[in-house]
Amino acid sequence: MRLLLAEDDKPVASFIQKGLEAECYAVDLAADGDEAQFMVDAFDYDAVILDLCLPRIDGLEVLKHIRTTRPAVSVLVLTARGRVEDRVKGLDLGADDYLSKPFSFSELSARLRALLRRSRWPSEVVLRVDDLEMNRVERSVKRAGRAIELTPKEFALLEYLMRNAGHAVTRAMIIEHVWNLSFDTMTNVVDVYINYLRRKVDSGSPRKLIHTVRGVGYRVGRSEEL
């Protein structure tokens, strides 16, 4: 799942980003409200973690912008404004949950999982391609009922492929969305991880689901759908 973290405190942002990436999320950072609004408009996010005390554009204004332009995105407000009045205002403006600083990362993670479970698009919690099933909240994968153990990066790669099932994705797209890096034409990291997935997902199954699209990249789906 791809998240936007709008937080101007660099140590706090780094702490949250590292913790969430360890839990298989792809996390983009915005250091001010103007950047947060731009990124919300430019990219599709499953959820936004939003600090209210942002420079340039206040977090409440960013929240109103999100609710106007991306009403389906879950928003978790994370802020030092702990007064009841502030919490009520944030919730009235469309926040889905509210967590005051200081906080424990385990609570932040649990609240985020709860938000995603009751997402406005609950069908996207579980992704299915043929007999391959992924639960994005529980972070579990099964093929024909058989549990498949994946590393965090393998899970993130398979999730990106399944979210684009039926469509070819380029190596550059995978590098950007799964590794959050600019594409380096000399790297073979995508091909290496695709091979890892093939051994775990396709090995022993009569139908192969992970395909190479020559000259383009990779695609997940049944071979007859190519």
mmCIF file of C-alpha atoms in Angstrom, residues 54-171:
data_model
loop_
_atom_site.group_PDB
_atom_site.id
_atom_site.type_symbol
_atom_site.label_atom_id
_atom_site.label_comp_id
_atom_site.label_asym_id
_atom_site.label_seq_id
_atom_site.Cartn_x
_atom_site.Cartn_y
_atom_site.Cartn_z
ATOM 1 C CA LEU A 54 2.656 22.245 8.561
ATOM 2 C CA PRO A 55 4.508 25.251 7.100
ATOM 3 C CA ARG A 56 3.281 27.161 4.020
ATOM 4 C CA ILE A 57 -0.219 25.644 4.049
ATOM 5 C CA ASP A 58 -1.824 24.579 7.330
ATOM 6 C CA GLY A 59 -2.726 20.927 7.772
ATOM 7 C CA LEU A 60 -6.432 21.703 8.140
ATOM 8 C CA GLU A 61 -6.386 23.377 4.729
ATOM 9 C CA VAL A 62 -4.625 20.334 3.293
ATOM 10 C CA LEU A 63 -7.311 18.134 4.863
ATOM 11 C CA LYS A 64 -10.077 20.182 3.230
ATOM 12 C CA HIS A 65 -8.238 19.922 -0.093
ATOM 13 C CA ILE A 66 -7.963 16.141 0.221
ATOM 14 C CA ARG A 67 -11.650 15.794 0.992
ATOM 15 C CA THR A 68 -12.501 17.907 -2.059
ATOM 16 C CA THR A 69 -10.166 16.239 -4.562
ATOM 17 C CA ARG A 70 -9.622 12.718 -3.132
ATOM 18 C CA PRO A 71 -12.658 11.910 -0.981
ATOM 19 C CA ALA A 72 -11.948 8.161 -0.919
ATOM 20 C CA VAL A 73 -8.490 8.490 0.687
ATOM 21 C CA SER A 74 -8.290 7.646 4.406
ATOM 22 C CA VAL A 75 -6.692 10.400 6.495
ATOM 23 C CA LEU A 76 -5.055 9.885 9.895
ATOM 24 C CA VAL A 77 -4.317 13.206 11.591
ATOM 25 C CA LEU A 78 -1.144 13.152 13.665
ATOM 26 C CA THR A 79 -0.507 16.316 15.640
ATOM 27 C CA ALA A 80 0.604 17.977 18.855
ATOM 28 C CA ARG A 81 -2.718 19.833 19.007
ATOM 29 C CA GLY A 82 -4.319 17.747 21.708
ATOM 30 C CA ARG A 83 -7.268 19.928 22.732
ATOM 31 C CA VAL A 84 -10.737 18.480 22.329
ATOM 32 C CA GLU A 85 -11.689 21.453 20.150
ATOM 33 C CA ASP A 86 -8.841 20.709 17.737
ATOM 34 C CA ARG A 87 -9.770 17.037 17.507
ATOM 35 C CA VAL A 88 -13.417 17.879 16.862
ATOM 36 C CA LYS A 89 -12.484 20.381 14.158
ATOM 37 C CA GLY A 90 -10.197 17.890 12.415
ATOM 38 C CA LEU A 91 -12.824 15.153 12.494
ATOM 39 C CA ASP A 92 -15.536 17.533 11.292
ATOM 40 C CA LEU A 93 -13.342 18.512 8.335
ATOM 41 C CA GLY A 94 -13.098 14.877 7.287
ATOM 42 C CA ALA A 95 -10.287 13.181 9.191
ATOM 43 C CA ASP A 96 -10.929 9.461 9.659
ATOM 44 C CA ASP A 97 -8.888 9.210 12.859
ATOM 45 C CA TYR A 98 -6.850 11.425 15.172
ATOM 46 C CA LEU A 99 -3.661 10.597 17.094
ATOM 47 C CA SER A 100 -1.979 13.083 19.395
ATOM 48 C CA LYS A 101 1.763 13.462 19.870
ATOM 49 C CA PRO A 102 3.653 11.976 21.615
ATOM 50 C CA PHE A 103 2.521 8.575 20.369
ATOM 51 C CA SER A 104 3.689 4.983 20.222
ATOM 52 C CA PHE A 105 4.489 3.576 16.805
ATOM 53 C CA SER A 106 2.550 0.401 17.588
ATOM 54 C CA GLU A 107 -0.612 2.459 18.144
ATOM 55 C CA LEU A 108 -0.026 4.428 14.940
ATOM 56 C CA SER A 109 0.403 1.184 13.010
ATOM 57 C CA ALA A 110 -2.716 -0.359 14.558
ATOM 58 C CA ARG A 111 -4.841 2.716 13.827
ATOM 59 C CA LEU A 112 -3.599 2.734 10.236
ATOM 60 C CA ARG A 113 -4.513 -0.931 9.780
ATOM 61 C CA ALA A 114 -7.971 -0.246 11.208
ATOM 62 C CA LEU A 115 -8.454 2.653 8.785
ATOM 63 C CA LEU A 116 -7.504 0.517 5.831
ATOM 64 C CA ARG A 117 -9.813 -2.305 6.932
ATOM 65 C CA ARG A 118 -12.795 0.023 6.921
ATOM 66 C CA SER A 119 -11.659 1.810 3.783
ATOM 67 C CA ARG A 120 -14.259 3.282 1.454
ATOM 68 C CA TRP A 121 -13.048 0.677 -1.055
ATOM 69 C CA PRO A 122 -13.096 -2.498 1.084
ATOM 70 C CA SER A 123 -12.876 -4.790 -1.962
ATOM 71 C CA GLU A 124 -9.313 -3.580 -2.523
ATOM 72 C CA VAL A 125 -8.195 -4.984 0.816
ATOM 73 C CA VAL A 126 -8.134 -8.425 -0.837
ATOM 74 C CA LEU A 127 -6.584 -8.704 -4.300
ATOM 75 C CA ARG A 128 -7.261 -11.775 -6.438
ATOM 76 C CA VAL A 129 -5.760 -12.942 -9.711
ATOM 77 C CA ASP A 130 -6.963 -16.400 -10.731
ATOM 78 C CA ASP A 131 -6.219 -18.614 -7.677
ATOM 79 C CA LEU A 132 -3.707 -16.156 -6.206
ATOM 80 C CA GLU A 133 -5.054 -14.144 -3.259
ATOM 81 C CA MET A 134 -3.430 -11.328 -1.296
ATOM 82 C CA ASN A 135 -4.816 -9.734 1.867
ATOM 83 C CA ARG A 136 -3.196 -6.291 1.951
ATOM 84 C CA VAL A 137 -4.112 -5.585 5.582
ATOM 85 C CA GLU A 138 -3.126 -8.936 7.068
ATOM 86 C CA ARG A 139 -0.187 -9.044 4.634
ATOM 87 C CA SER A 140 -0.830 -12.662 3.708
ATOM 88 C CA VAL A 141 -0.638 -14.425 0.327
ATOM 89 C CA LYS A 142 -2.184 -17.718 -0.774
ATOM 90 C CA ARG A 143 -2.085 -19.667 -4.029
ATOM 91 C CA ALA A 144 -4.895 -22.211 -4.369
ATOM 92 C CA GLY A 145 -5.222 -22.132 -0.575
ATOM 93 C CA ARG A 146 -1.486 -22.680 -0.018
ATOM 94 C CA ALA A 147 0.146 -20.050 2.179
ATOM 95 C CA ILE A 148 3.148 -18.291 0.594
ATOM 96 C CA GLU A 149 5.776 -16.640 2.776
ATOM 97 C CA LEU A 150 7.181 -13.456 1.251
ATOM 98 C CA THR A 151 9.754 -10.936 2.393
ATOM 99 C CA PRO A 152 8.505 -7.347 2.781
ATOM 100 C CA LYS A 153 9.972 -6.310 -0.575
ATOM 101 C CA GLU A 154 8.618 -9.397 -2.360
ATOM 102 C CA PHE A 155 5.187 -8.627 -0.912
ATOM 103 C CA ALA A 156 5.366 -5.009 -2.066
ATOM 104 C CA LEU A 157 6.388 -6.068 -5.575
ATOM 105 C CA LEU A 158 3.627 -8.667 -5.873
ATOM 106 C CA GLU A 159 1.079 -6.183 -4.538
ATOM 107 C CA TYR A 160 2.058 -3.634 -7.188
ATOM 108 C CA LEU A 161 1.788 -6.256 -9.941
ATOM 109 C CA MET A 162 -1.597 -7.457 -8.677
ATOM 110 C CA ARG A 163 -2.965 -3.929 -8.398
ATOM 111 C CA ASN A 164 -2.103 -3.594 -12.080
ATOM 112 C CA ALA A 165 -3.293 -7.081 -13.028
ATOM 113 C CA GLY A 166 -3.893 -7.419 -16.743
ATOM 114 C CA HIS A 167 -1.566 -4.534 -17.565
ATOM 115 C CA ALA A 168 2.153 -4.545 -18.251
ATOM 116 C CA VAL A 169 4.285 -2.452 -15.910
ATOM 117 C CA THR A 170 7.783 -1.320 -16.806
ATOM 118 C CA ARG A 171 10.890 -1.810 -14.704
#
